[in-house]
Amino acid sequence: VQLVESGGGLVQNGGSLRLSCAASGFTFEDYNIGWFRQTPGKQREGVACISNTGGSAYYVESVKGRFTISRDNAENTVSLYLNNLKPEDSATYYCAADKEPWGVDWLEMISGDYYDMEYWGEGTLVTVFS
């Protein structure tokens, strides 16, 4: 099983990035996907999540209206579009997969501080400079 994130980099305040998460080794279309981020010395936090079909998504308040999550089940990939980036968005971004049934619990999960996801990627670093 692999989840491989890519697309991170150095970007100016107000800029944009597209992060990708490529999955292999499991039945991707059965899994809901979440994006999380973490900075050194701070707790990991949820960012967004998308249902296994791609028909529903949730975002935490701090990124709502700026980030967009999407998925392509034919390509086994999930994307996270980061727009209007701010320095406080700087972090290592991780994608993760789980089969927990989709519902409002997923919004509660990414808005909380405990993430019991089955598979995790290694992360991609985003640095936003002002």
CSV table of N, CA and C in Angstrom, one decimal, residues 20 23 32 65 96 127:
chain,number,residue,atom,x,y,z
A,20,SER,N,-0.9,16.7,-5.1
A,20,SER,CA,-1.5,15.4,-5.6
A,20,SER,C,-1.1,14.3,-4.6
A,23,ALA,N,-2.3,6.9,-5.2
A,23,ALA,CA,-2.6,5.7,-4.3
A,23,ALA,C,-2.3,4.4,-5.1
A,32,ASN,N,-12.5,6.7,1.5
A,32,ASN,CA,-12.5,8.2,1.7
A,32,ASN,C,-11.1,8.7,1.9
A,65,GLY,N,-13.1,28.0,1.1
A,65,GLY,CA,-13.1,29.0,0.1
A,65,GLY,C,-11.8,29.3,-0.6
A,96,ALA,N,-4.3,10.8,3.5
A,96,ALA,CA,-4.6,9.6,4.2
A,96,ALA,C,-5.9,9.0,3.8
A,127,THR,N,5.8,25.7,1.7
A,127,THR,CA,6.3,26.9,2.4
A,127,THR,C,5.8,28.1,1.7
